[in-house]
Amino acid sequence: EVHLVQSGAEVKKPGATVKISCKVSGYSFTDHHMHWVQQAPGKGLEWMGLVDPQDGETIYAENFQGRVTITADTSINTAYMELSSLSSEDTAVYYCARSNCSGGECYDWFDPWGQGTLVTVSS
Amino acid sequence: DIQMTQSPSSVSASVGDRVTITCRASQNIAGWLAWYQHKPGKAPKLLIYAASSLQSGVPSRFSGSGSGTDFTLTISSLQPEDFATYYCQQANSFSLTFGGGTKVEIK
């Protein structure tokens, strides 16, 4: 069975950087892209970006470009999302989510998702 | 970016009701659309992909239709476990974008 297990909740001060991990099991880590999605309190879902663990290639959403770094460590089957220059607007739950790749084609809908990591930014 | 507009933003319904949620894309996305169910404190769950394909393990009362710019998610007979927020998501081009969500509430 496929599992995505994220690191625990974080509390950060404004201006700080947070790094969240997403450890996968149950499938070949390099066969599927990994995405990150933000959900701020009372808001909808916002896509942040993805990493291809096969070669480390990334694509970022314009809203997060310059502040987000998504990486993958294939030695421990773990993806990471680092977000810098935090402000109160970054208080949110962050999810990792796997896209569906088959035979070299990737379809960018997400299944499964990690359990979510709450990041609170407060002075 | 492609904008995804969902309607209604909320709907009150009773168990057994038929519920339809619509999603409109700001440009043609062919069939590159997914639907998710999201309950508080849980991870979102993929229901429908490629506009009309039912994800494995999802009850058949869920169905999706549409192509181009207009899409619908239908729950044929609402069950107690279906009260949640539903999101559409376009997978046609980056940046990937979600609709604003539709909260299905108990009437």
Coordinates of C-alpha atoms in Angstrom, one line a residue:
Chain A
E1 CA 0.0 0.0 0.0
V2 CA 1.2 3.5 -0.9
H3 CA 1.9 5.8 2.1
L4 CA 3.0 9.4 2.3
V5 CA 4.0 10.4 5.9
Q6 CA 4.8 14.0 6.6
S7 CA 6.8 15.6 9.4
G8 CA 5.1 17.2 12.4
A9 CA 3.7 20.6 13.1
E10 CA 6.0 23.6 13.1
V11 CA 5.8 27.0 14.8
K12 CA 8.0 29.7 13.2
K13 CA 8.7 33.4 13.6
P14 CA 8.2 35.9 10.8
G15 CA 11.1 35.9 8.4
A16 CA 12.1 32.4 9.2
T17 CA 12.3 29.3 7.0
V18 CA 10.5 26.0 7.4
K19 CA 11.3 22.7 5.8
I20 CA 8.8 19.9 5.8
S21 CA 9.4 16.3 4.8
C22 CA 7.3 13.7 3.1
K23 CA 8.5 10.1 3.4
V24 CA 7.0 7.6 0.9
S25 CA 6.6 3.9 1.0
G26 CA 4.8 1.2 -1.1
Y27 CA 6.0 2.3 -4.5
S28 CA 9.1 3.3 -6.4
F29 CA 9.9 6.9 -5.4
T30 CA 11.5 7.8 -8.7
D31 CA 8.5 6.7 -10.8
H32 CA 6.1 9.5 -9.8
H33 CA 6.3 13.3 -9.4
M34 CA 5.7 14.7 -5.9
H35 CA 3.7 17.9 -5.5
W36 CA 3.1 20.3 -2.6
V37 CA -0.3 22.0 -1.9
Q38 CA -1.1 24.7 0.6
Q39 CA -4.4 25.2 2.5
A40 CA -4.6 28.4 4.5
P41 CA -7.2 28.6 7.3
G42 CA -10.7 28.9 5.8
K43 CA -9.2 28.9 2.3
G44 CA -9.1 26.5 -0.6
L45 CA -6.2 24.5 -2.0
E46 CA -3.3 26.1 -3.8
W47 CA -0.7 24.2 -5.7
M48 CA 2.9 25.2 -4.9
G49 CA 5.1 23.1 -7.1
L50 CA 6.5 19.7 -7.9
V51 CA 9.7 17.7 -8.1
D52 CA 10.6 14.8 -10.3
P53 CA 12.6 12.6 -8.0
Q54 CA 14.1 10.9 -11.0
D55 CA 16.2 13.9 -12.0
G56 CA 15.4 16.5 -9.4
E57 CA 13.7 18.8 -11.9
T58 CA 11.2 21.2 -10.4
I59 CA 8.3 23.4 -11.4
Y60 CA 7.1 26.1 -9.1
A61 CA 3.9 28.1 -9.0
E62 CA 4.4 31.8 -9.7
N63 CA 2.9 32.8 -6.3
F64 CA 5.7 30.9 -4.5
Q65 CA 8.6 31.3 -7.0
G66 CA 11.7 32.6 -5.2
R67 CA 10.5 31.5 -1.8
V68 CA 9.9 27.8 -2.2
T69 CA 12.4 25.0 -2.8
I70 CA 11.2 21.4 -3.4
T71 CA 13.7 18.6 -3.3
A72 CA 13.9 14.8 -3.3
D73 CA 16.4 12.5 -1.6
T74 CA 16.1 9.2 -3.4
S75 CA 18.4 7.5 -0.8
I76 CA 15.7 7.7 1.8
N77 CA 12.6 8.0 -0.4
T78 CA 11.7 11.5 1.0
A79 CA 10.6 14.7 -0.6
Y80 CA 11.0 18.1 1.1
M81 CA 9.4 21.5 0.8
E82 CA 11.3 24.5 2.1
L83 CA 9.5 27.9 2.4
S84 CA 11.5 31.0 3.3
S85 CA 10.7 34.6 4.4
L86 CA 7.7 33.4 6.3
S87 CA 4.9 35.7 7.2
S88 CA 1.6 35.2 8.9
E89 CA 0.0 34.6 5.5
D90 CA 2.0 31.4 5.3
T91 CA 0.2 29.9 8.3
A92 CA -1.4 26.9 6.7
V93 CA -1.6 23.2 6.3
Y94 CA 0.9 21.9 3.7
Y95 CA 0.3 18.6 1.9
C96 CA 2.5 16.5 -0.2
A97 CA 0.7 14.6 -3.0
R98 CA 1.8 12.1 -5.6
S99 CA 0.9 12.4 -9.2
N100 CA 0.1 9.5 -11.4
C101 CA 2.9 8.5 -13.8
S102 CA 2.9 5.5 -16.1
G103 CA 5.2 4.5 -18.9
G104 CA 6.9 7.9 -18.8
E105 CA 3.7 9.9 -19.0
C106 CA 2.6 11.8 -15.9
Y107 CA -0.9 12.9 -15.2
D108 CA -1.0 15.7 -12.6
W109 CA -3.9 14.7 -10.4
F110 CA -3.0 13.7 -6.9
D111 CA -3.3 10.4 -5.2
P112 CA -2.5 9.7 -2.5
W113 CA -1.9 12.7 -0.3
G114 CA 0.1 13.0 2.9
Q115 CA -1.7 13.7 6.1
G116 CA -0.8 17.4 6.1
T117 CA 1.6 19.5 8.2
L118 CA 0.4 22.6 10.0
V119 CA 2.8 25.5 9.9
T120 CA 2.0 28.4 12.2
V121 CA 3.9 31.7 11.7
S122 CA 3.7 33.9 14.8
S123 CA 5.9 36.4 16.6
Chain B
D1 CA -2.9 30.8 -15.1
I2 CA -6.1 28.9 -15.8
Q3 CA -8.9 30.0 -13.5
M4 CA -11.3 27.4 -12.1
T5 CA -14.7 28.6 -11.0
Q6 CA -16.9 26.3 -9.0
S7 CA -20.6 26.7 -8.2
P8 CA -22.3 26.7 -5.9
S9 CA -19.9 27.6 -3.1
S10 CA -22.1 25.7 -0.7
V11 CA -25.2 23.5 -0.9
S12 CA -27.5 22.2 1.7
A13 CA -28.9 18.7 1.0
S14 CA -30.5 15.7 2.6
V15 CA -29.4 12.1 2.6
G16 CA -30.7 10.5 -0.6
D17 CA -30.6 13.8 -2.6
R18 CA -28.9 14.2 -5.9
V19 CA -26.2 16.8 -5.8
T20 CA -24.6 18.4 -8.8
I21 CA -21.5 20.7 -8.6
T22 CA -20.2 22.6 -11.6
C23 CA -16.7 23.7 -12.5
R24 CA -15.8 26.1 -15.3
A25 CA -12.3 26.6 -16.7
S26 CA -11.2 30.0 -18.0
Q27 CA -9.9 28.3 -21.1
N28 CA -10.1 24.9 -22.8
I29 CA -8.6 22.2 -20.7
A30 CA -10.0 19.2 -22.8
G31 CA -10.6 16.4 -20.2
W32 CA -7.7 17.3 -17.9
L33 CA -9.8 17.7 -14.8
A34 CA -10.0 16.0 -11.4
W35 CA -12.4 16.1 -8.5
Y36 CA -11.5 15.7 -4.8
Q37 CA -13.4 15.2 -1.6
H38 CA -11.9 17.0 1.5
K39 CA -13.1 16.5 5.1
P40 CA -11.7 18.6 8.0
G41 CA -8.5 17.2 9.4
K42 CA -8.1 14.7 6.7
A43 CA -6.1 14.5 3.5
P44 CA -8.1 15.3 0.3
K45 CA -9.2 12.2 -1.6
L46 CA -9.2 11.8 -5.4
L47 CA -12.7 10.9 -6.7
I48 CA -12.6 11.5 -10.4
Y49 CA -9.8 12.0 -12.9
A50 CA -9.7 12.7 -16.6
A51 CA -13.1 14.4 -16.1
S52 CA -15.1 11.2 -15.9
S53 CA -13.0 8.3 -14.7
L54 CA -13.9 6.9 -11.3
Q55 CA -10.9 6.4 -9.1
S56 CA -10.5 2.9 -7.8
G57 CA -12.4 2.3 -4.5
V58 CA -14.7 5.3 -5.0
P59 CA -18.4 4.5 -4.8
S60 CA -20.3 4.5 -8.1
R61 CA -22.8 7.2 -6.8
F62 CA -20.0 9.6 -7.7
S63 CA -19.7 10.5 -11.4
G64 CA -18.1 13.2 -13.5
S65 CA -18.8 14.6 -16.9
G66 CA -17.8 17.4 -19.2
S67 CA -14.9 18.5 -21.5
G68 CA -13.4 21.8 -22.7
T69 CA -14.4 24.4 -20.2
D70 CA -17.5 23.0 -18.4
F71 CA -17.6 20.1 -16.0
T72 CA -19.9 18.6 -13.4
L73 CA -19.6 16.3 -10.4
T74 CA -22.7 14.4 -9.5
I75 CA -23.5 12.5 -6.4
S76 CA -26.5 10.4 -7.3
S77 CA -27.8 9.7 -3.8
L78 CA -26.1 11.6 -1.0
Q79 CA -24.9 9.5 1.9
P80 CA -24.0 10.7 5.4
E81 CA -20.3 10.2 4.8
D82 CA -20.4 12.5 1.7
F83 CA -20.8 15.7 3.7
A84 CA -17.5 17.4 2.9
T85 CA -15.9 20.1 0.6
Y86 CA -15.4 19.2 -3.0
Y87 CA -12.7 20.7 -5.2
C88 CA -12.1 20.6 -9.0
Q89 CA -8.5 20.8 -10.3
Q90 CA -7.2 21.4 -13.8
A91 CA -4.3 19.3 -14.9
N92 CA -3.9 20.8 -18.4
S93 CA -1.1 23.2 -17.7
F94 CA 1.2 24.7 -15.1
S95 CA 0.4 26.3 -12.7
L96 CA -2.1 23.6 -11.7
T97 CA -5.1 25.3 -10.2
F98 CA -8.1 24.3 -8.1
G99 CA -11.6 25.6 -7.9
G100 CA -12.6 27.5 -4.8
G101 CA -14.5 24.5 -3.4
T102 CA -18.1 23.5 -2.8
K103 CA -19.2 22.7 0.8
V104 CA -21.9 20.1 0.9
E105 CA -23.8 20.5 4.2
I106 CA -26.6 18.7 5.9
K107 CA -30.0 20.2 5.4

